[in-house]
Coordinates of C-alpha atoms and ligand atoms in Angstrom, one line a residue:
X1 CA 75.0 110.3 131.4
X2 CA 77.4 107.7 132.0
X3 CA 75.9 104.1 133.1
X4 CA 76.1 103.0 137.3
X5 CA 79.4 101.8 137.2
X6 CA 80.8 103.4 134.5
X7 CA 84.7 103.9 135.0
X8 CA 87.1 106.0 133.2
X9 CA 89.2 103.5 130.8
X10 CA 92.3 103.9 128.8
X11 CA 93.3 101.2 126.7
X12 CA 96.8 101.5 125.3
X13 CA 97.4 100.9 121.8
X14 CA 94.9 101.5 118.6
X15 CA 95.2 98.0 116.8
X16 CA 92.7 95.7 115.9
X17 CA 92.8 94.5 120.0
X18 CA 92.7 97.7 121.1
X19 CA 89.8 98.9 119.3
X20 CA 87.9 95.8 120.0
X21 CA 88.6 96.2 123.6
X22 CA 87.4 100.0 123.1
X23 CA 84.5 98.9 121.6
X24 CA 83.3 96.6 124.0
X25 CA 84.0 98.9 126.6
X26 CA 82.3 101.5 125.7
X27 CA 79.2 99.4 124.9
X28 CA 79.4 98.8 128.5
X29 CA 78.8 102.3 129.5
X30 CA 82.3 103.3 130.2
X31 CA 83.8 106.8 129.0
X32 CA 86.6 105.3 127.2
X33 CA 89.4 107.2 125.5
X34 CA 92.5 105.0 123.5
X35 CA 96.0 106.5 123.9
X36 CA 98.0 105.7 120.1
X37 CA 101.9 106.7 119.8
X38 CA 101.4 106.7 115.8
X39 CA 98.2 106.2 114.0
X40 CA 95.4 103.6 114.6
X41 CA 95.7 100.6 112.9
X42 CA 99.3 101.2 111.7
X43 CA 100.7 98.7 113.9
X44 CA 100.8 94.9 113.1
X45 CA 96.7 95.2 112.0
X46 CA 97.8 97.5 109.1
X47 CA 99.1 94.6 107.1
X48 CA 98.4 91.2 108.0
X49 CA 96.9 88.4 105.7
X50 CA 93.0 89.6 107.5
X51 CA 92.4 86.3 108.2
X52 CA 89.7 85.4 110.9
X53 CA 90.6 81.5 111.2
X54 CA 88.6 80.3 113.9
X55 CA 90.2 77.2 113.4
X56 CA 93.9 78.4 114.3
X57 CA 94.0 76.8 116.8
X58 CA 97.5 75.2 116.6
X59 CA 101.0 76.7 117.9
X60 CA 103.4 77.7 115.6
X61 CA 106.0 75.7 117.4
X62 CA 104.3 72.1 116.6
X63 CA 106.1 69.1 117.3
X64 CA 109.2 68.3 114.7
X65 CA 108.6 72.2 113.8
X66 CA 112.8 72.7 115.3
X67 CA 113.9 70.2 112.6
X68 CA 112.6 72.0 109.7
X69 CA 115.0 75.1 111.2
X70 CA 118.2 74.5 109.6
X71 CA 116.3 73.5 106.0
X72 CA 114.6 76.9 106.5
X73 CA 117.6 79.2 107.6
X74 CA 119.5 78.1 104.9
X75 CA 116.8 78.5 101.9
X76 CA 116.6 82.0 100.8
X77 CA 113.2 81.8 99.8
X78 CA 112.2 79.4 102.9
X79 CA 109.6 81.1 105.7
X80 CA 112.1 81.9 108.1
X81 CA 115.1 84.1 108.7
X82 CA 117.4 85.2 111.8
X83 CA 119.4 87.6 112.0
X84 CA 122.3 86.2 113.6
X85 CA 123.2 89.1 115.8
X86 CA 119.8 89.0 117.1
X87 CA 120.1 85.3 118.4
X88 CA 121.5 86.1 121.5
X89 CA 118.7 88.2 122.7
X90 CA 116.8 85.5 121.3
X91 CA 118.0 82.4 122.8
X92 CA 115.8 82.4 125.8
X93 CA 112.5 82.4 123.3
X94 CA 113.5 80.3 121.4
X95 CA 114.4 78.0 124.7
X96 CA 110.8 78.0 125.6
X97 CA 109.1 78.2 122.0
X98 CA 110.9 74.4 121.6
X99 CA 109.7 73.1 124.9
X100 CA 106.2 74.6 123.9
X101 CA 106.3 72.4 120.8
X102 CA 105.7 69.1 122.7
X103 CA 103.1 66.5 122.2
X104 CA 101.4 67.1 125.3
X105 CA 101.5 70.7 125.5
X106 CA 100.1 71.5 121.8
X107 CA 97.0 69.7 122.9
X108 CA 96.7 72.1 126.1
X109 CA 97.3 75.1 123.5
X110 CA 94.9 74.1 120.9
X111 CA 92.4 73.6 123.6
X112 CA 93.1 77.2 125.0
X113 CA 92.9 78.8 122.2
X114 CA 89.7 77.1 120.2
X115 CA 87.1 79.3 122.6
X116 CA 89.1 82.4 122.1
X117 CA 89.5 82.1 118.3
X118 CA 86.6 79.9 117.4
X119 CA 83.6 82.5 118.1
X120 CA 85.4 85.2 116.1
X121 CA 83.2 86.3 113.5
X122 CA 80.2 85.9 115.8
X123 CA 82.0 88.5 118.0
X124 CA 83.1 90.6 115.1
X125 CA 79.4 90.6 113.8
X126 CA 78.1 93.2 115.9
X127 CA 80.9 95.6 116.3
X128 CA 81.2 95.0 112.2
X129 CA 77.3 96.2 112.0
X130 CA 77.2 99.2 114.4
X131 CA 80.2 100.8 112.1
X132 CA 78.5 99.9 109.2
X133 CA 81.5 97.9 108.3
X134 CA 79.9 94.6 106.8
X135 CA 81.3 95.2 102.8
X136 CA 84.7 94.7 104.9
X137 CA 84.1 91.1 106.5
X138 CA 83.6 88.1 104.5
X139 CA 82.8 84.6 105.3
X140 CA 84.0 82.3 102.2
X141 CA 86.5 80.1 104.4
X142 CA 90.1 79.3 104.0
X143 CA 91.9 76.6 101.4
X144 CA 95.3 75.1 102.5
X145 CA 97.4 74.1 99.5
X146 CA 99.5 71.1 99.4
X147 CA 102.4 70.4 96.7
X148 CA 102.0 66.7 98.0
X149 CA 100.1 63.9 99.7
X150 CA 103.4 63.3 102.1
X151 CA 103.5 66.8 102.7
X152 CA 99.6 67.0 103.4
X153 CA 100.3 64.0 106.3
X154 CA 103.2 65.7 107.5
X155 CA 100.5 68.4 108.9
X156 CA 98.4 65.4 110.0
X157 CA 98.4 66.4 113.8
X158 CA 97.9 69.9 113.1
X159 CA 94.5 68.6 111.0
X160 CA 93.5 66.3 114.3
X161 CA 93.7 69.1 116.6
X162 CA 91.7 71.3 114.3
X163 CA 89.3 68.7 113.9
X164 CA 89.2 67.5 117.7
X165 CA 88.1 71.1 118.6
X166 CA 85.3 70.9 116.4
X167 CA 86.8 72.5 113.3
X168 CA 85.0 71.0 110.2
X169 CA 87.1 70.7 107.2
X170 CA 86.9 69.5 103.9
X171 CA 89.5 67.6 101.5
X172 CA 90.3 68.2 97.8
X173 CA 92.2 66.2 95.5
X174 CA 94.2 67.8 92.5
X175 CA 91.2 67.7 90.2
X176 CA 88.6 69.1 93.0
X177 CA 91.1 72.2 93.3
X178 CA 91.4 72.8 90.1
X179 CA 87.9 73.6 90.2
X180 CA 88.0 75.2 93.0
X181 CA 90.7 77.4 92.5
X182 CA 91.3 77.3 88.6
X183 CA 93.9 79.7 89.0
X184 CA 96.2 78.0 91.5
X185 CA 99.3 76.3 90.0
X186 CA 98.6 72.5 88.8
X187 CA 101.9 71.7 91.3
X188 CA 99.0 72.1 94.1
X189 CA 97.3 68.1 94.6
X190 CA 96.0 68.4 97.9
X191 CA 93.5 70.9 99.4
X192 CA 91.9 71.1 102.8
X193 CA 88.9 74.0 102.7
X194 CA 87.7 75.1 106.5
X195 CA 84.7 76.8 105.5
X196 CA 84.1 78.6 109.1
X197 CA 86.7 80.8 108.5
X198 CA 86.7 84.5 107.0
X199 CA 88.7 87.2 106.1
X200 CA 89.0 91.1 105.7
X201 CA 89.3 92.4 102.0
X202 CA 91.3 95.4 104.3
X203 CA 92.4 95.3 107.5
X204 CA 93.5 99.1 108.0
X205 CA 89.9 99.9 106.9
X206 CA 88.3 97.4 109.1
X207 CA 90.3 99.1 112.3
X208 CA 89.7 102.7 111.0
X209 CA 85.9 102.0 110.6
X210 CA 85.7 100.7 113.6
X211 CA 87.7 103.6 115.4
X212 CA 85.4 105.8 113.6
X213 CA 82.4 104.4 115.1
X214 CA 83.9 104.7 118.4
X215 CA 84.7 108.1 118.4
X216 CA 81.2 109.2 116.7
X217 CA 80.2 107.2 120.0
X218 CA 81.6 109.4 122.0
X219 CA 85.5 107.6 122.4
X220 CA 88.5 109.7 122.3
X221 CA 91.8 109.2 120.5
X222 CA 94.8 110.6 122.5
X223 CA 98.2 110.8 120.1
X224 CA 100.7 110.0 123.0
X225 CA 103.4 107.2 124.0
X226 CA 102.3 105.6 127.0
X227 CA 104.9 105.2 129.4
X228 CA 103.7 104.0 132.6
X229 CA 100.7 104.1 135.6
X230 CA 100.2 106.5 138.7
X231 CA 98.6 105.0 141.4
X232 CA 97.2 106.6 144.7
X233 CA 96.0 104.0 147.7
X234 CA 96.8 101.2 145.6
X235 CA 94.7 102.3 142.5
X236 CA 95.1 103.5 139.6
X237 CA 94.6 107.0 138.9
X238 CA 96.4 107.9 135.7
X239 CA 98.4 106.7 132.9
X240 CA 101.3 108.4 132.5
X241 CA 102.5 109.6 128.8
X242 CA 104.7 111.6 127.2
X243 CA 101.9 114.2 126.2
X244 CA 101.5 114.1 130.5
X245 CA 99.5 112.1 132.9
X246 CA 95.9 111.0 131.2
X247 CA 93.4 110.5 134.4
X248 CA 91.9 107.4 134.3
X249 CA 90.9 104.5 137.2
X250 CA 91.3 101.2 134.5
X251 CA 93.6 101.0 131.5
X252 CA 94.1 98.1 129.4
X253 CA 97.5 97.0 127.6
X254 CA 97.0 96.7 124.2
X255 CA 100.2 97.9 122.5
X256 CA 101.3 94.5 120.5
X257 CA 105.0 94.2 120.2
X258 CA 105.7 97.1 122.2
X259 CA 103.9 95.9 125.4
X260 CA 106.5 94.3 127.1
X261 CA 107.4 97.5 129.1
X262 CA 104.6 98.3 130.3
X263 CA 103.6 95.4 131.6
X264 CA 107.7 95.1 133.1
X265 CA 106.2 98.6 135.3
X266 CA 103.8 96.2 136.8
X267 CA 106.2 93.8 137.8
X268 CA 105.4 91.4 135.2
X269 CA 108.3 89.8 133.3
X270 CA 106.9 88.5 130.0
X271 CA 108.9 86.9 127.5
X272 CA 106.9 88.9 124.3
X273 CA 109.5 88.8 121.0
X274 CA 108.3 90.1 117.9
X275 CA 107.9 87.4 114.8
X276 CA 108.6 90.2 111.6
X277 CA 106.2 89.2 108.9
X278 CA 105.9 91.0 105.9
X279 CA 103.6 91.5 102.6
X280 CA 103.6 92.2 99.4
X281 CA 100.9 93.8 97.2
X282 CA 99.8 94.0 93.8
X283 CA 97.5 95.7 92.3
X284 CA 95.5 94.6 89.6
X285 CA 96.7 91.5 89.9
X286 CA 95.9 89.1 86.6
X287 CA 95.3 86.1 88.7
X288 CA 93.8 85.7 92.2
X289 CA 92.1 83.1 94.0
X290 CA 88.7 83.8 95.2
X291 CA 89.3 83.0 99.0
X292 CA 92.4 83.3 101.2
X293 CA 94.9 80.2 100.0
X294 CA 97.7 79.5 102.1
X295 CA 100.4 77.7 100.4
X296 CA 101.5 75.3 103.4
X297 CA 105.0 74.5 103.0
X298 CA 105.6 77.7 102.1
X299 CA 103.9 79.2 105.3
X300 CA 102.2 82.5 103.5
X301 CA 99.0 83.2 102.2
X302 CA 97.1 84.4 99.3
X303 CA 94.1 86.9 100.3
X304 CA 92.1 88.6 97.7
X305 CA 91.8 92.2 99.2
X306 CA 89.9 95.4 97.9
X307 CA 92.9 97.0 96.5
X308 CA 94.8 93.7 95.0
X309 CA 96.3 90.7 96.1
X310 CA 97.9 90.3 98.9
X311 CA 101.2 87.7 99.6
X312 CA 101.7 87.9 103.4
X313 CA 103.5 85.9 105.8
X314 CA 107.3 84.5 106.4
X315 CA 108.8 84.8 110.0
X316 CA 112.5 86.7 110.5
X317 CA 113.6 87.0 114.1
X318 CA 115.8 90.1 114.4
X319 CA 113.7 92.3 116.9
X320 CA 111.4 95.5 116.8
X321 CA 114.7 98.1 116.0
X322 CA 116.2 96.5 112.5
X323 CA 115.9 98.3 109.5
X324 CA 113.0 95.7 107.3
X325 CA 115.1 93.4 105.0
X326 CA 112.8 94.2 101.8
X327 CA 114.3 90.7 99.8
X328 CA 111.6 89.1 102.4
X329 CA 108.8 91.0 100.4
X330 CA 110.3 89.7 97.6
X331 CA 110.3 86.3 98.0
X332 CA 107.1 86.1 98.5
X333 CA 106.4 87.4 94.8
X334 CA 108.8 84.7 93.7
X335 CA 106.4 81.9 95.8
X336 CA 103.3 84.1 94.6
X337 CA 104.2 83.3 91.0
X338 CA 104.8 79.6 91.9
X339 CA 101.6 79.6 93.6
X340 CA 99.4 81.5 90.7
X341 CA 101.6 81.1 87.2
X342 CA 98.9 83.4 85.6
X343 CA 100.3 86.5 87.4
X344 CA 102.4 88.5 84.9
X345 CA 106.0 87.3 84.2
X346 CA 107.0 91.1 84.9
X347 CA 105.2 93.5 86.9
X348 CA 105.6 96.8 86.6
X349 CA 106.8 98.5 90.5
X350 CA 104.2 101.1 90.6
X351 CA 101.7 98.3 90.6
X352 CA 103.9 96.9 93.7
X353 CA 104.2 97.6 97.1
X354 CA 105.6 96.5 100.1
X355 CA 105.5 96.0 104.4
X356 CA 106.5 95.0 107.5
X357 CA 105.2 94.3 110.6
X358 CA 105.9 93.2 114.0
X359 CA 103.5 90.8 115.0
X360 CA 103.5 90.4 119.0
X361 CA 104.2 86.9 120.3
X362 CA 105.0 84.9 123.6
X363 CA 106.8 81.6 122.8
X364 CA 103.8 79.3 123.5
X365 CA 101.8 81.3 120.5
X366 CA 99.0 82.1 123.5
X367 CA 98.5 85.7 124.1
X368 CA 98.6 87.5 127.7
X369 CA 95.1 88.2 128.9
X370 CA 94.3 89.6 132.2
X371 CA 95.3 91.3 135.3
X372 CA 98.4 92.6 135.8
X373 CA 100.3 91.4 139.1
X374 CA 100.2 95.3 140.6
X375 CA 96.7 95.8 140.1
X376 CA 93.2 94.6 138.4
X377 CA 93.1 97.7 137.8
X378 CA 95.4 97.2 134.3
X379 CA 94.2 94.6 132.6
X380 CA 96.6 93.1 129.9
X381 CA 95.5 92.1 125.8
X382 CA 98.9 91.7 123.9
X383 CA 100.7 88.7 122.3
X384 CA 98.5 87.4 119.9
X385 CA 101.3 86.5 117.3
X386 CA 99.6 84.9 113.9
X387 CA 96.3 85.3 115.2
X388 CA 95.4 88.9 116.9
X389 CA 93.1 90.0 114.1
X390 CA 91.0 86.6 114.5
X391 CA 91.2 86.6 118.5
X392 CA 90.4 90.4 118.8
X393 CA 86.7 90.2 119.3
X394 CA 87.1 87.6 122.2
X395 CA 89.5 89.5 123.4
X396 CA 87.7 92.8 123.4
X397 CA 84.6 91.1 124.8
X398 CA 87.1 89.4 127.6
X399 CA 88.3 92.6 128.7
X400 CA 85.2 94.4 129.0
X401 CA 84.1 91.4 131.4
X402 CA 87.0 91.8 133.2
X403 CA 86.4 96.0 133.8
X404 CA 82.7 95.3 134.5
X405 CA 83.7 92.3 137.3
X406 CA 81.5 89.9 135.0
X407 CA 83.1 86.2 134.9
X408 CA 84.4 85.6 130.9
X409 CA 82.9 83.3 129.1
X410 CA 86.1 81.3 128.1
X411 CA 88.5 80.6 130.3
X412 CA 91.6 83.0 130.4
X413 CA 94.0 81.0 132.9
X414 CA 95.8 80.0 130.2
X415 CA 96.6 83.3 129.1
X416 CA 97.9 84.7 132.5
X417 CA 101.1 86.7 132.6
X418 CA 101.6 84.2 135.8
X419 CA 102.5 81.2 133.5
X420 CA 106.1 82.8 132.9
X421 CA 107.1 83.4 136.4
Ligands
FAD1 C1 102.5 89.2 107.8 C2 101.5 89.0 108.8 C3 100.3 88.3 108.5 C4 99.3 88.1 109.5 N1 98.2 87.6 109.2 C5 97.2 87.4 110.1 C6 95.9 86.9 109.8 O1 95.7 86.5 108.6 N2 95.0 86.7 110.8 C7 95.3 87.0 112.1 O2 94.4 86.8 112.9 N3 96.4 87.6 112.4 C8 97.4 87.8 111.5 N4 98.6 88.4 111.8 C9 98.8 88.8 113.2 C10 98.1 90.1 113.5 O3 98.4 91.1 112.5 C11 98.5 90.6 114.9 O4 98.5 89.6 115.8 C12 97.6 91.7 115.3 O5 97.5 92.7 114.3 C13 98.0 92.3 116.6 O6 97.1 93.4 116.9 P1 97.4 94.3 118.1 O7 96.3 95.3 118.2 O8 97.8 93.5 119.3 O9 98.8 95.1 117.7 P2 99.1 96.3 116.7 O10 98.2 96.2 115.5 O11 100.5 96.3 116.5 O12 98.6 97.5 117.5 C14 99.4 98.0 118.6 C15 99.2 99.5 118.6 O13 99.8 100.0 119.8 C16 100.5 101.2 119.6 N5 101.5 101.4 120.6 C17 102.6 100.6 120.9 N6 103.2 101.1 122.0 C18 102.4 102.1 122.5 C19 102.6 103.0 123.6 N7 103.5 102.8 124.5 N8 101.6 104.0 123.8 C20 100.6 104.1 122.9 N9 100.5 103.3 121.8 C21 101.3 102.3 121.6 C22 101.1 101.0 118.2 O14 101.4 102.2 117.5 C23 100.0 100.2 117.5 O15 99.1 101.0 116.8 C24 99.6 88.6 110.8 C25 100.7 89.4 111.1 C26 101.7 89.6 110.1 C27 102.9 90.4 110.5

């Protein structure tokens, strides 16, 4: 019997956001079905480092972040590639991913985003427990690695936000890491450990599990492209796909990289790009730290998952149709090795393997949460860049708030499609 109030939802897109919005949703009494073009989980959440960083709170376009550019473009092995074709269709981003680098504004962005990141393995908890999904989430923290005192105070403002939004951190000196770590590289003198944070040891599992609990729940999975929305008296009565028109009176936008369109058929014009990251595995690796290290200058982290270790990270700009460039995999084995000298000198490629992903991401580095302009009817969740897995919970929980008429508890107005217009 479904609850008083109980509407018929559709959220768009079975990632890690997705299925938290599900989730939440459905704990609400809704009958709740999520439309999926490909596979759950396939999407950006298939990948990614499965960190859940409640202290990333920081935009990727910091202050003196557009200087470092030109050093980056031109080192092969540096964390960030354009394709040059691309940069005309990319000019406008990258227009107002500089501007969102100022002093001023990374303060406003650090303190959006602390609420929505900060709580999210408190959020996680009980969706992680009803799917019986606990052996999957881990809370041993996070190590940043630095090859240098400079280059530790060259992140010094990224530290005082952290820290001025209540992040707690710890600093290690070359010795302290040692013991910390004893398999990182000796080049490593400087450490900072934020032990609030945690990780997946698989992030395709996580989302599966958690899909699976929603659909023993009663959820449905519909394998379809959704294309846009019927309305009839100004509300929503359908979402149209191409596997036909699925009834439904609220639907929620959760489809990463790709929800730019959609959100366009509502008359919102969001600037969402996609930042390609990429990963490399291997399997019984011979060395691997025992929490997720990420190697600062080189802007990609170590995470020890259940099948191996995992090098993720590096940005290339060249949009959601290019072919991957798999030397971008590579490189990370090459920084891997520098990282953790005890992996093998040789690997052999069956032990190896290799992906891309589109991670979805407004130039500000805060997601789009929130109404659509047409109607409250759709209610967006996409553009969560470096940090969707870690703000999915929040996010889940936000939207479910937003469905039931409930106030969140965080505030969302900085996540409103409205700040691009
Ligand atoms: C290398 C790398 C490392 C990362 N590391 C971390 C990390 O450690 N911690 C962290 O918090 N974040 C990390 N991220 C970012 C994180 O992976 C993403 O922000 C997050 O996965 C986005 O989730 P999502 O559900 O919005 O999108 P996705 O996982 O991409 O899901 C969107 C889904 O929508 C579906 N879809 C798209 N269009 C349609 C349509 N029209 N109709 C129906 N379905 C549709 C897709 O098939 C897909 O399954 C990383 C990303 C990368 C690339």
């Amino acid at each position: 019997m479904p609850a008083v109030g109980a509407r018929r939802v559709g959220v768009i897109g079975a990632g890690m956001v997705g299925v938290c919005a599900a989730s939440w949703l459905q704990r609400d009494g809704h009958s709740v079905f999520l439309v999926e073009a490909v596979e759950p989980g396939h999407g950006a959440s298939f990948g990614n480092a499965g960190c859940f960083n409640g202290s990333s709170v920081t935009p990727v376009a910091m202050p003196g972040v557009v200087w470092n550019v030109p050093r980056w473009l031109l080192d092969p092995l540096g964390p960030l590639s354009l394709r040059w074709t691309y940069l005309p269709a990319i000019t406008p981003w990258l227009w107002r991913f500089i501007r969102a680098g100022m002093p001023d504004k990374v303060r406003e962005t650090a303190r959006a985003l602390r609420p929505l990141v900060g709580p999210t393995l408190e959020m996680l908890k009980p969706l992680v427990s009803a799917a019986g999904a606990e052996d999957l989430v881990h809370r041993l923290g996070h190590l940043y690695v630095y090859r240098s005192a400079e280059s530790l105070e060259k992140d010094r403002l990224a530290w005082d936000l952290r820290r001025e939004n209540g992040v707690e951190t710890d600093e290690f000196d070359a010795d302290e890491l040692r013991q910390l770590e004893p398999a990182l590289s000796r080049d490593y003198v400087r450490g900072v450990l934020v032990r609030e944070n945690g990780h997946t040891s698989n992030p395709l599992a996580l989302v599966e599990r958690l899909v699976g609990h929603f659909v023993a729940s009663g959820g449905e999975i519909v394998r379809a492209r959704a294309h846009g929305f019927r309305f009839q008296g100004g509300r929503l009565v359908a979402i149209e796909t191409d596997a036909g028109d699925l009834p439904a009176d609220a639907a929620i936008v959760c489809a990463g990289a790709y929800s730019k369109p959609l959100a366009a058929k509502l008359g919102d014009k969001v600037p969402l790009e996609t930042e390609r990251g990429y990963h490399l595995m291997i399997r019984d690796p011979e060395a691997m730290p025992h929490i997720p290290t990420a190697d600062a200058d080189g802007k990609f982290v170590a995470t020890p998952m259940e099948t191996g270790l995992r090098f993720a990270g590096t940005v290339e700009l060249a949009g959601l149709d290019a072919p991957p460039d798999w030397r971008r995999s590579r490189i990370l084995l090459e920084q891997g090795r520098k990282m953790l000298p005890g992996l093998a000198a040789s690997l052999p490629e069956e032990r190896i393997s290799v992906w891309m992903g589109h991670r979805p991401s407004l130039p500000d580095s805060l997601p789009v949460i929130g109404p659509s302009r047409a109607t409250p009817d759709v209610i967006y969740a996409f553009g969560h860049g470096h940090v969707g897995m870690t703000a999915a919970p929040m996010t889940g929980k936000i939207v479910a708030d937003l469905v039931a008429g409930r106030p969140p508890s965080i505030d969302i107005a900085p996540f409103s499609a409205s700040r691009f217009s």
